mmCIF file of C-alpha atoms and ligand atoms in Angstrom:
data_model
loop_
_atom_site.group_PDB
_atom_site.id
_atom_site.type_symbol
_atom_site.label_atom_id
_atom_site.label_comp_id
_atom_site.label_asym_id
_atom_site.label_seq_id
_atom_site.Cartn_x
_atom_site.Cartn_y
_atom_site.Cartn_z
ATOM 1 C CA MET A 1 87.520 110.943 94.187
ATOM 2 C CA ILE A 2 86.498 108.808 97.560
ATOM 3 C CA PRO A 3 89.669 107.101 98.484
ATOM 4 C CA ILE A 4 90.071 103.735 99.625
ATOM 5 C CA VAL A 5 91.916 105.386 103.265
ATOM 6 C CA LYS A 6 92.507 108.072 105.258
ATOM 7 C CA VAL A 7 94.629 110.062 106.902
ATOM 8 C CA ALA A 8 92.875 110.115 110.981
ATOM 9 C CA MET A 9 93.678 112.993 112.756
ATOM 10 C CA PRO A 10 91.595 113.993 116.123
ATOM 11 C CA PRO A 11 90.875 118.563 116.250
ATOM 12 C CA LYS A 12 93.211 121.002 116.260
ATOM 13 C CA SER A 13 92.221 121.508 119.367
ATOM 14 C CA ALA A 14 92.413 119.186 120.916
ATOM 15 C CA LEU A 15 95.364 117.686 119.565
ATOM 16 C CA MET A 16 97.825 120.779 119.427
ATOM 17 C CA PRO A 17 97.868 122.054 123.599
ATOM 18 C CA ALA A 18 98.525 117.633 123.981
ATOM 19 C CA LEU A 19 100.985 118.025 121.436
ATOM 20 C CA GLU A 20 102.522 121.954 122.817
ATOM 21 C CA THR A 21 102.695 120.283 126.046
ATOM 22 C CA VAL A 22 104.888 117.237 125.508
ATOM 23 C CA LEU A 23 106.899 118.383 123.407
ATOM 24 C CA TYR A 24 108.373 121.129 125.578
ATOM 25 C CA SER A 25 107.789 119.461 128.496
ATOM 26 C CA GLY A 26 111.683 117.329 128.202
ATOM 27 C CA MET A 27 110.397 114.594 128.537
ATOM 28 C CA ILE A 28 109.861 112.872 124.972
ATOM 29 C CA ALA A 29 111.152 110.284 124.598
ATOM 30 C CA GLU A 30 109.334 106.664 126.646
ATOM 31 C CA GLY A 31 108.119 107.395 129.571
ATOM 32 C CA GLU A 32 104.705 108.228 131.728
ATOM 33 C CA SER A 33 102.391 109.171 128.971
ATOM 34 C CA VAL A 34 103.040 105.612 126.748
ATOM 35 C CA TYR A 35 102.310 104.130 130.489
ATOM 36 C CA GLN A 36 99.303 106.350 130.386
ATOM 37 C CA PHE A 37 99.082 105.153 126.260
ATOM 38 C CA GLU A 38 99.562 101.339 127.706
ATOM 39 C CA ALA A 39 96.715 101.430 130.233
ATOM 40 C CA GLU A 40 93.842 103.859 128.288
ATOM 41 C CA PHE A 41 94.162 101.456 125.272
ATOM 42 C CA ASN A 42 94.213 97.822 127.201
ATOM 43 C CA ARG A 43 90.951 99.528 128.687
ATOM 44 C CA LYS A 44 89.047 100.724 125.526
ATOM 45 C CA PHE A 45 89.552 97.979 123.764
ATOM 46 C CA GLY A 46 89.627 94.852 126.909
ATOM 47 C CA LEU A 47 93.327 93.902 126.976
ATOM 48 C CA GLU A 48 95.689 93.089 130.189
ATOM 49 C CA HIS A 49 98.833 93.060 129.513
ATOM 50 C CA SER A 50 100.380 95.356 126.721
ATOM 51 C CA LEU A 51 103.696 97.059 125.738
ATOM 52 C CA ALA A 52 103.279 100.393 123.598
ATOM 53 C CA MET A 53 106.519 100.023 120.772
ATOM 54 C CA SER A 54 107.171 102.039 117.691
ATOM 55 C CA SER A 55 104.975 99.907 114.900
ATOM 56 C CA GLY A 56 102.845 97.066 114.195
ATOM 57 C CA THR A 57 106.703 95.280 113.035
ATOM 58 C CA GLY A 58 108.592 95.713 116.134
ATOM 59 C CA ALA A 59 105.764 93.688 117.206
ATOM 60 C CA LEU A 60 105.657 90.900 115.008
ATOM 61 C CA HIS A 61 109.343 91.313 115.639
ATOM 62 C CA ALA A 62 108.785 90.813 119.736
ATOM 63 C CA ALA A 63 105.321 88.691 119.112
ATOM 64 C CA LEU A 64 107.637 86.105 117.539
ATOM 65 C CA THR A 65 111.617 86.538 119.279
ATOM 66 C CA LEU A 66 108.466 85.774 122.650
ATOM 67 C CA ALA A 67 106.740 83.045 120.934
ATOM 68 C CA GLY A 68 110.406 81.818 120.322
ATOM 69 C CA VAL A 69 110.590 80.744 116.688
ATOM 70 C CA GLY A 70 114.319 80.441 116.329
ATOM 71 C CA PRO A 71 116.229 79.449 113.524
ATOM 72 C CA GLY A 72 114.786 76.192 111.188
ATOM 73 C CA ASP A 73 111.580 76.713 112.544
ATOM 74 C CA GLU A 74 108.621 77.211 111.066
ATOM 75 C CA VAL A 75 105.995 79.769 110.800
ATOM 76 C CA ILE A 76 102.049 78.783 109.070
ATOM 77 C CA SER A 77 101.161 82.270 108.046
ATOM 78 C CA THR A 78 98.722 83.308 105.086
ATOM 79 C CA PRO A 79 99.431 85.101 102.714
ATOM 80 C CA MET A 80 96.792 87.603 102.410
ATOM 81 C CA THR A 81 97.802 90.316 103.755
ATOM 82 C CA ALA A 82 100.309 93.422 103.464
ATOM 83 C CA GLU A 83 103.980 92.392 103.899
ATOM 84 C CA PRO A 84 105.645 93.175 107.347
ATOM 85 C CA THR A 85 103.313 90.407 108.734
ATOM 86 C CA ASN A 86 105.087 87.950 106.618
ATOM 87 C CA THR A 87 108.659 89.940 106.881
ATOM 88 C CA SER A 88 109.269 90.071 110.304
ATOM 89 C CA ILE A 89 108.886 85.641 110.927
ATOM 90 C CA LEU A 90 112.360 86.166 108.003
ATOM 91 C CA TYR A 91 114.477 88.232 110.719
ATOM 92 C CA ASN A 92 114.448 84.922 112.851
ATOM 93 C CA GLY A 93 115.587 83.043 111.015
ATOM 94 C CA ALA A 94 112.762 80.975 110.466
ATOM 95 C CA LYS A 95 110.323 79.225 107.412
ATOM 96 C CA VAL A 96 107.452 81.564 106.828
ATOM 97 C CA VAL A 97 104.532 77.684 105.521
ATOM 98 C CA TRP A 98 101.850 79.265 103.909
ATOM 99 C CA ALA A 99 97.965 78.164 104.971
ATOM 100 C CA ASP A 100 96.106 78.340 101.742
ATOM 101 C CA VAL A 101 92.493 81.683 102.579
ATOM 102 C CA ASP A 102 89.341 81.129 102.635
ATOM 103 C CA PRO A 103 87.624 82.712 99.285
ATOM 104 C CA ALA A 104 84.637 83.387 101.373
ATOM 105 C CA SER A 105 86.711 85.792 103.628
ATOM 106 C CA GLY A 106 90.656 86.131 102.262
ATOM 107 C CA ASN A 107 91.114 85.297 105.891
ATOM 108 C CA MET A 108 93.939 82.287 107.232
ATOM 109 C CA CYS A 109 92.073 78.621 106.687
ATOM 110 C CA PRO A 110 91.818 76.818 109.137
ATOM 111 C CA ASP A 111 91.917 73.593 107.465
ATOM 112 C CA SER A 112 94.996 74.061 105.748
ATOM 113 C CA VAL A 113 96.695 75.127 108.713
ATOM 114 C CA ARG A 114 96.308 71.766 110.057
ATOM 115 C CA GLN A 115 97.415 69.979 106.337
ATOM 116 C CA ARG A 116 100.960 72.082 106.685
ATOM 117 C CA ILE A 117 101.714 71.344 110.102
ATOM 118 C CA THR A 118 104.772 69.967 111.451
ATOM 119 C CA SER A 119 107.060 69.337 113.997
ATOM 120 C CA ARG A 120 109.032 71.544 113.166
ATOM 121 C CA THR A 121 105.427 74.449 113.474
ATOM 122 C CA LYS A 122 106.898 76.542 116.284
ATOM 123 C CA ALA A 123 103.431 79.751 115.327
ATOM 124 C CA ILE A 124 100.106 80.376 113.734
ATOM 125 C CA LEU A 125 100.170 83.976 112.634
ATOM 126 C CA CYS A 126 96.746 84.903 111.389
ATOM 127 C CA VAL A 127 95.643 88.020 110.092
ATOM 128 C CA HIS A 128 92.425 89.655 110.669
ATOM 129 C CA TYR A 129 92.496 90.649 106.406
ATOM 130 C CA ALA A 130 90.574 94.148 105.842
ATOM 131 C CA GLY A 131 89.279 93.862 109.970
ATOM 132 C CA TYR A 132 87.527 90.689 109.814
ATOM 133 C CA PRO A 133 87.654 88.238 112.143
ATOM 134 C CA ALA A 134 90.087 84.694 111.246
ATOM 135 C CA ARG A 135 87.955 82.052 112.664
ATOM 136 C CA LEU A 136 90.384 82.040 115.939
ATOM 137 C CA ALA A 137 88.121 79.284 117.394
ATOM 138 C CA GLU A 138 89.681 76.679 115.253
ATOM 139 C CA LEU A 139 92.600 78.500 115.034
ATOM 140 C CA LYS A 140 93.242 78.104 118.858
ATOM 141 C CA ARG A 141 91.550 74.444 119.238
ATOM 142 C CA ILE A 142 94.706 73.850 116.610
ATOM 143 C CA ALA A 143 97.782 75.752 118.567
ATOM 144 C CA ASP A 144 96.750 74.340 121.191
ATOM 145 C CA GLU A 145 96.184 70.292 120.542
ATOM 146 C CA TYR A 146 99.753 70.892 118.672
ATOM 147 C CA GLY A 147 101.386 73.186 121.064
ATOM 148 C CA VAL A 148 102.641 76.561 119.833
ATOM 149 C CA ALA A 149 101.808 79.838 119.457
ATOM 150 C CA LEU A 150 98.914 81.616 118.415
ATOM 151 C CA ILE A 151 100.470 85.665 116.858
ATOM 152 C CA GLU A 152 97.032 87.281 115.826
ATOM 153 C CA ASP A 153 97.702 90.493 113.737
ATOM 154 C CA CYS A 154 94.790 92.724 113.819
ATOM 155 C CA ALA A 155 96.798 96.113 111.862
ATOM 156 C CA HIS A 156 93.816 95.521 110.060
ATOM 157 C CA ALA A 157 90.694 94.531 112.114
ATOM 158 C CA LEU A 158 91.241 97.351 115.282
ATOM 159 C CA GLY A 159 87.985 96.921 117.627
ATOM 160 C CA ALA A 160 86.318 93.693 116.513
ATOM 161 C CA SER A 161 85.104 90.593 118.434
ATOM 162 C CA TYR A 162 85.174 87.412 118.372
ATOM 163 C CA GLN A 163 81.844 85.210 120.941
ATOM 164 C CA ASN A 164 82.272 88.147 122.517
ATOM 165 C CA ARG A 165 86.401 88.368 123.158
ATOM 166 C CA PRO A 166 87.981 91.411 122.034
ATOM 167 C CA ILE A 167 90.514 90.411 119.182
ATOM 168 C CA GLY A 168 93.932 90.304 120.476
ATOM 169 C CA THR A 169 93.619 88.180 123.097
ATOM 170 C CA ILE A 170 92.563 85.009 121.615
ATOM 171 C CA GLY A 171 95.722 83.805 120.257
ATOM 172 C CA HIS A 172 99.103 83.903 122.736
ATOM 173 C CA TYR A 173 99.609 87.027 122.166
ATOM 174 C CA GLY A 174 98.238 90.364 119.507
ATOM 175 C CA ILE A 175 100.094 93.017 117.588
ATOM 176 C CA TYR A 176 97.938 96.590 116.694
ATOM 177 C CA SER A 177 99.838 98.826 114.619
ATOM 178 C CA PHE A 178 98.937 102.734 114.634
ATOM 179 C CA GLN A 179 100.757 103.416 110.287
ATOM 180 C CA ALA A 180 99.019 106.184 109.224
ATOM 181 C CA ILE A 181 96.692 105.122 107.788
ATOM 182 C CA LYS A 182 94.855 102.712 110.338
ATOM 183 C CA HIS A 183 91.476 103.390 112.470
ATOM 184 C CA MET A 184 93.912 104.638 114.574
ATOM 185 C CA THR A 185 96.972 106.253 114.182
ATOM 186 C CA THR A 186 99.115 107.609 116.012
ATOM 187 C CA VAL A 187 101.887 108.678 113.091
ATOM 188 C CA ASP A 188 103.626 105.711 113.457
ATOM 189 C CA GLY A 189 103.379 102.794 116.845
ATOM 190 C CA GLY A 190 101.996 99.735 117.336
ATOM 191 C CA LEU A 191 101.263 98.173 119.978
ATOM 192 C CA LEU A 192 102.136 93.794 121.551
ATOM 193 C CA THR A 193 99.393 92.499 123.875
ATOM 194 C CA PHE A 194 100.308 88.568 125.530
ATOM 195 C CA ALA A 195 98.190 86.618 127.953
ATOM 196 C CA ASP A 196 101.585 85.226 129.719
ATOM 197 C CA VAL A 197 101.909 88.209 132.097
ATOM 198 C CA SER A 198 105.165 86.531 133.221
ATOM 199 C CA GLN A 199 106.477 87.206 130.061
ATOM 200 C CA THR A 200 106.445 91.463 130.782
ATOM 201 C CA GLU A 201 109.854 91.561 131.567
ATOM 202 C CA ALA A 202 111.378 90.089 128.330
ATOM 203 C CA ALA A 203 109.250 91.994 126.833
ATOM 204 C CA LYS A 204 110.021 95.298 127.869
ATOM 205 C CA LYS A 205 113.925 94.080 127.502
ATOM 206 C CA PHE A 206 112.831 93.260 123.888
ATOM 207 C CA ARG A 207 111.174 96.685 123.190
ATOM 208 C CA TRP A 208 114.494 99.040 124.307
ATOM 209 C CA PHE A 209 117.939 97.459 123.139
ATOM 210 C CA GLY A 210 117.424 93.980 126.002
ATOM 211 C CA MET A 211 117.245 96.738 129.828
ATOM 212 C CA LEU A 212 114.519 97.546 131.672
ATOM 213 C CA LYS A 213 113.598 101.837 131.721
ATOM 214 C CA GLY A 214 114.604 103.011 135.090
ATOM 215 C CA VAL A 215 118.198 100.813 135.686
ATOM 216 C CA PRO A 216 121.202 102.458 135.860
ATOM 217 C CA ARG A 217 122.654 102.034 133.295
ATOM 218 C CA THR A 218 126.514 102.052 134.481
ATOM 219 C CA GLU A 219 124.492 99.032 136.154
ATOM 220 C CA VAL A 220 122.934 97.219 134.187
ATOM 221 C CA ASP A 221 124.140 93.614 132.563
ATOM 222 C CA ILE A 222 121.918 93.159 128.917
ATOM 223 C CA THR A 223 122.114 89.419 128.777
ATOM 224 C CA SER A 224 119.664 89.080 125.743
ATOM 225 C CA VAL A 225 119.236 91.369 122.294
ATOM 226 C CA GLY A 226 117.192 94.113 122.500
ATOM 227 C CA TYR A 227 115.967 96.307 119.657
ATOM 228 C CA LYS A 228 114.773 100.357 119.257
ATOM 229 C CA TYR A 229 111.819 99.343 118.937
ATOM 230 C CA ASN A 230 110.338 101.116 122.047
ATOM 231 C CA MET A 231 106.918 103.853 121.344
ATOM 232 C CA ASN A 232 107.661 107.988 122.869
ATOM 233 C CA ASN A 233 105.668 110.288 124.497
ATOM 234 C CA VAL A 234 105.123 112.585 121.218
ATOM 235 C CA ASN A 235 103.236 109.054 119.549
ATOM 236 C CA ALA A 236 102.004 108.189 122.711
ATOM 237 C CA THR A 237 100.240 111.754 123.560
ATOM 238 C CA ILE A 238 98.780 111.998 120.011
ATOM 239 C CA GLY A 239 97.012 108.205 120.934
ATOM 240 C CA LEU A 240 95.915 109.221 123.972
ATOM 241 C CA VAL A 241 94.296 112.269 122.389
ATOM 242 C CA GLN A 242 93.120 110.039 119.773
ATOM 243 C CA LEU A 243 91.671 107.384 121.920
ATOM 244 C CA GLN A 244 88.666 110.148 122.850
ATOM 245 C CA ASN A 245 87.768 109.910 119.599
ATOM 246 C CA ILE A 246 87.850 106.240 118.538
ATOM 247 C CA SER A 247 84.758 104.873 118.818
ATOM 248 C CA ALA A 248 82.892 107.139 116.788
ATOM 249 C CA ILE A 249 85.196 106.501 114.706
ATOM 250 C CA LEU A 250 85.078 102.467 114.470
ATOM 251 C CA ASP A 251 81.559 102.637 115.065
ATOM 252 C CA ARG A 252 80.889 104.900 111.565
ATOM 253 C CA HIS A 253 83.626 102.357 109.675
ATOM 254 C CA VAL A 254 81.092 99.459 111.138
ATOM 255 C CA GLU A 255 78.003 101.704 110.085
ATOM 256 C CA ASN A 256 79.192 101.952 106.410
ATOM 257 C CA GLY A 257 80.086 98.189 106.233
ATOM 258 C CA ARG A 258 76.738 96.564 107.178
ATOM 259 C CA PHE A 259 75.867 99.061 105.250
ATOM 260 C CA PHE A 260 77.294 97.501 102.082
ATOM 261 C CA ASP A 261 76.455 93.951 103.685
ATOM 262 C CA ALA A 262 72.386 95.001 103.971
ATOM 263 C CA GLU A 263 72.286 96.032 100.362
ATOM 264 C CA LEU A 264 74.954 94.504 97.689
ATOM 265 C CA SER A 265 73.334 91.169 99.417
ATOM 266 C CA SER A 266 70.678 90.679 96.062
ATOM 267 C CA ILE A 267 73.173 92.520 92.977
ATOM 268 C CA SER A 268 73.402 89.292 90.797
ATOM 269 C CA GLY A 269 78.199 88.339 90.055
ATOM 270 C CA ILE A 270 78.614 90.363 94.063
ATOM 271 C CA ASP A 271 78.648 88.969 97.195
ATOM 272 C CA PHE A 272 80.526 90.327 100.234
ATOM 273 C CA ALA A 273 82.808 88.755 103.123
ATOM 274 C CA ARG A 274 82.511 86.557 105.779
ATOM 275 C CA CYS A 275 83.018 84.997 108.513
ATOM 276 C CA ASP A 276 82.107 83.756 111.787
ATOM 277 C CA THR A 277 78.546 84.717 112.614
ATOM 278 C CA ASP A 278 79.615 85.357 116.070
ATOM 279 C CA ALA A 279 82.289 87.196 115.057
ATOM 280 C CA VAL A 280 82.041 91.035 114.447
ATOM 281 C CA PRO A 281 84.130 92.610 112.384
ATOM 282 C CA SER A 282 85.598 96.761 112.433
ATOM 283 C CA TYR A 283 85.496 97.422 108.700
ATOM 284 C CA TRP A 284 88.911 98.595 107.791
ATOM 285 C CA ILE A 285 87.882 99.213 103.792
ATOM 286 C CA TYR A 286 85.003 96.857 102.650
ATOM 287 C CA THR A 287 86.274 93.793 101.311
ATOM 288 C CA LEU A 288 83.919 92.642 97.711
ATOM 289 C CA LEU A 289 84.216 89.785 96.155
ATOM 290 C CA CYS A 290 83.137 89.468 92.458
ATOM 291 C CA ASP A 291 82.443 87.629 89.472
ATOM 292 C CA ASP A 292 84.125 90.423 87.053
ATOM 293 C CA SER A 293 86.820 92.303 89.976
ATOM 294 C CA HIS A 294 88.007 94.175 86.922
ATOM 295 C CA SER A 295 84.936 95.423 85.401
ATOM 296 C CA VAL A 296 83.303 96.823 88.835
ATOM 297 C CA GLU A 297 87.352 98.972 89.733
ATOM 298 C CA LYS A 298 86.566 100.349 86.261
ATOM 299 C CA ALA A 299 83.194 101.546 87.094
ATOM 300 C CA LEU A 300 83.879 102.527 89.826
ATOM 301 C CA ASN A 301 87.222 104.371 89.524
ATOM 302 C CA SER A 302 85.114 106.399 87.478
ATOM 303 C CA ALA A 303 82.626 107.131 89.126
ATOM 304 C CA GLY A 304 85.160 108.581 91.189
ATOM 305 C CA ILE A 305 85.865 105.991 93.778
ATOM 306 C CA SER A 306 88.253 104.752 94.415
ATOM 307 C CA ALA A 307 88.769 100.625 94.512
ATOM 308 C CA SER A 308 91.581 98.103 94.018
ATOM 309 C CA LYS A 309 92.924 94.767 95.358
ATOM 310 C CA LEU A 310 95.198 97.124 97.871
ATOM 311 C CA HIS A 311 97.961 93.971 98.777
ATOM 312 C CA ARG A 312 99.588 91.506 96.819
ATOM 313 C CA PRO A 313 99.752 88.389 97.786
ATOM 314 C CA ASN A 314 103.114 87.772 99.978
ATOM 315 C CA SER A 315 103.789 84.539 98.444
ATOM 316 C CA LEU A 316 104.387 86.112 95.063
ATOM 317 C CA HIS A 317 107.076 88.415 96.690
ATOM 318 C CA SER A 318 110.958 86.564 95.422
ATOM 319 C CA ILE A 319 112.116 86.460 99.267
ATOM 320 C CA PHE A 320 109.505 83.998 99.341
ATOM 321 C CA ALA A 321 110.612 81.906 96.472
ATOM 322 C CA ASP A 322 111.155 78.918 98.945
ATOM 323 C CA SER A 323 107.729 78.355 99.978
ATOM 324 C CA ARG A 324 105.787 78.659 96.717
ATOM 325 C CA CYS A 325 102.773 76.143 97.720
ATOM 326 C CA ASP A 326 99.679 75.367 95.279
ATOM 327 C CA LEU A 327 97.273 77.779 97.035
ATOM 328 C CA PRO A 328 94.139 77.649 95.431
ATOM 329 C CA GLY A 329 91.482 79.149 97.685
ATOM 330 C CA LEU A 330 94.004 82.447 98.056
ATOM 331 C CA ASP A 331 93.530 82.994 93.614
ATOM 332 C CA THR A 332 90.260 82.591 93.820
ATOM 333 C CA PHE A 333 89.850 84.499 96.355
ATOM 334 C CA TYR A 334 92.462 86.912 94.604
ATOM 335 C CA THR A 335 90.781 86.749 91.508
ATOM 336 C CA ARG A 336 87.692 88.175 92.430
ATOM 337 C CA LEU A 337 88.850 90.550 94.904
ATOM 338 C CA LEU A 338 87.946 94.006 95.579
ATOM 339 C CA HIS A 339 87.953 96.840 98.088
ATOM 340 C CA ILE A 340 85.481 99.630 98.488
ATOM 341 C CA PRO A 341 85.744 102.634 100.686
ATOM 342 C CA CYS A 342 83.631 101.775 103.711
ATOM 343 C CA GLY A 343 85.351 104.402 106.445
ATOM 344 C CA TRP A 344 84.596 107.338 108.837
ATOM 345 C CA TRP A 345 84.581 109.869 105.809
ATOM 346 C CA VAL A 346 82.499 107.897 103.439
ATOM 347 C CA SER A 347 79.072 109.866 103.915
ATOM 348 C CA ASP A 348 75.281 108.708 104.276
ATOM 349 C CA GLU A 349 74.900 109.880 100.213
ATOM 350 C CA ASP A 350 78.661 108.692 99.046
ATOM 351 C CA ARG A 351 77.801 105.238 100.760
ATOM 352 C CA ALA A 352 74.061 105.111 98.475
ATOM 353 C CA ARG A 353 76.482 106.446 95.720
ATOM 354 C CA ILE A 354 78.973 103.998 95.799
ATOM 355 C CA VAL A 355 76.209 101.430 96.075
ATOM 356 C CA ASP A 356 73.880 102.251 92.960
ATOM 357 C CA VAL A 357 77.919 102.458 90.642
ATOM 358 C CA ILE A 358 78.034 99.012 92.171
ATOM 359 C CA ARG A 359 74.373 97.956 90.010
ATOM 360 C CA LYS A 360 74.561 99.730 87.538
ATOM 361 C CA GLY A 361 78.401 98.553 86.647
HETATM 362 C C1 PLP B 401 98.331 93.048 108.662
HETATM 363 C C2 PLP B 401 99.389 93.776 108.740
HETATM 364 N N1 PLP B 401 100.756 94.685 109.802
HETATM 365 C C3 PLP B 401 101.157 93.749 109.935
HETATM 366 C C4 PLP B 401 101.814 96.219 110.092
HETATM 367 C C5 PLP B 401 102.830 96.749 110.173
HETATM 368 O O1 PLP B 401 102.496 97.727 110.458
HETATM 369 P P1 PLP B 401 103.589 99.007 110.307
HETATM 370 O O2 PLP B 401 103.275 99.680 109.619
HETATM 371 O O3 PLP B 401 102.549 99.634 112.446
HETATM 372 O O4 PLP B 401 104.551 98.491 110.678
HETATM 373 C C6 PLP B 401 100.821 96.648 108.843
HETATM 374 C C7 PLP B 401 100.658 97.767 108.204
HETATM 375 O O5 PLP B 401 101.292 98.444 107.625
HETATM 376 C C8 PLP B 401 99.890 95.075 108.417
HETATM 377 O O6 PLP B 401 98.859 96.021 107.367
#
């Protein structure tokens, strides 16, 4: 079976010596490797102020808190995502308000966001779903117009860009995930990036029990709630080794994605996700839109190619019952949706076979 997602580990010869060194260094908690990883990640992906975290979910919780989201506030979000995007909003006691999604991309629809803004809206949380950038220019315009924060969930979209800028740098906050099956994994981990450098101290305190590293424990006075969300040196070491090879991995996702864009455009009953013309997706998984997604899924699975919808619209979960509303764009998108593999493990022969099965099926 060609899987839809796959763990990418660096070669043993590069990873194991680095891991052995850190594991027996006597310094395995947050320390120099974490700060080096932050600096290297910033350099590689064009970010400025970033903190490495224990997960993308922790980074989302931090972004929402730094944006001032609290009980009684509303956060406009997308139902077409992995659940942590939205459960994190509940951590702060805020209400999830669904924006409808654009049936052509699965991403949050800016017109719908505009319709959902109220005096209680504190933030807009967009996801670059499956690696395809959301309509950031329009979302940022709305956020600025209403004085609310724009948070970019970039968990699926490492390496993607919008108007020649790295995703994660257009909103006020961006988050990344280095969980097992993302473009890049540190086994588990995440990263928060933020535009306002004056929030650095608050972000660091949030990530580690409400304290700053380096301040003597006997003298510290905790004044705000913090969590155990920091990355440790072991995960950061894996991240540092991953960064040496990440460009090749990302390039192959994009190459495969563009191959499918070109090959599938002429097949009747089949379309694929589209985003703004000045957006460059990083194709974590490839998003097909089919007149009959069920049949195409069956044909691919029978040919040994994993294909599925992968996620459940979050609006269907009971925990979000208070947020229910009509989402016709989501209904259309989800009915037509089918994800197929397009990552670094998909060879030239694999991708030709995938197109062949779709064409015949
Ligand atoms: C869109 C999205 N946001 C957030 C997360 C949370 O990331 P993590 O698993 O690193 O907490 C994930 C992945 O699980 C995700 O797919």
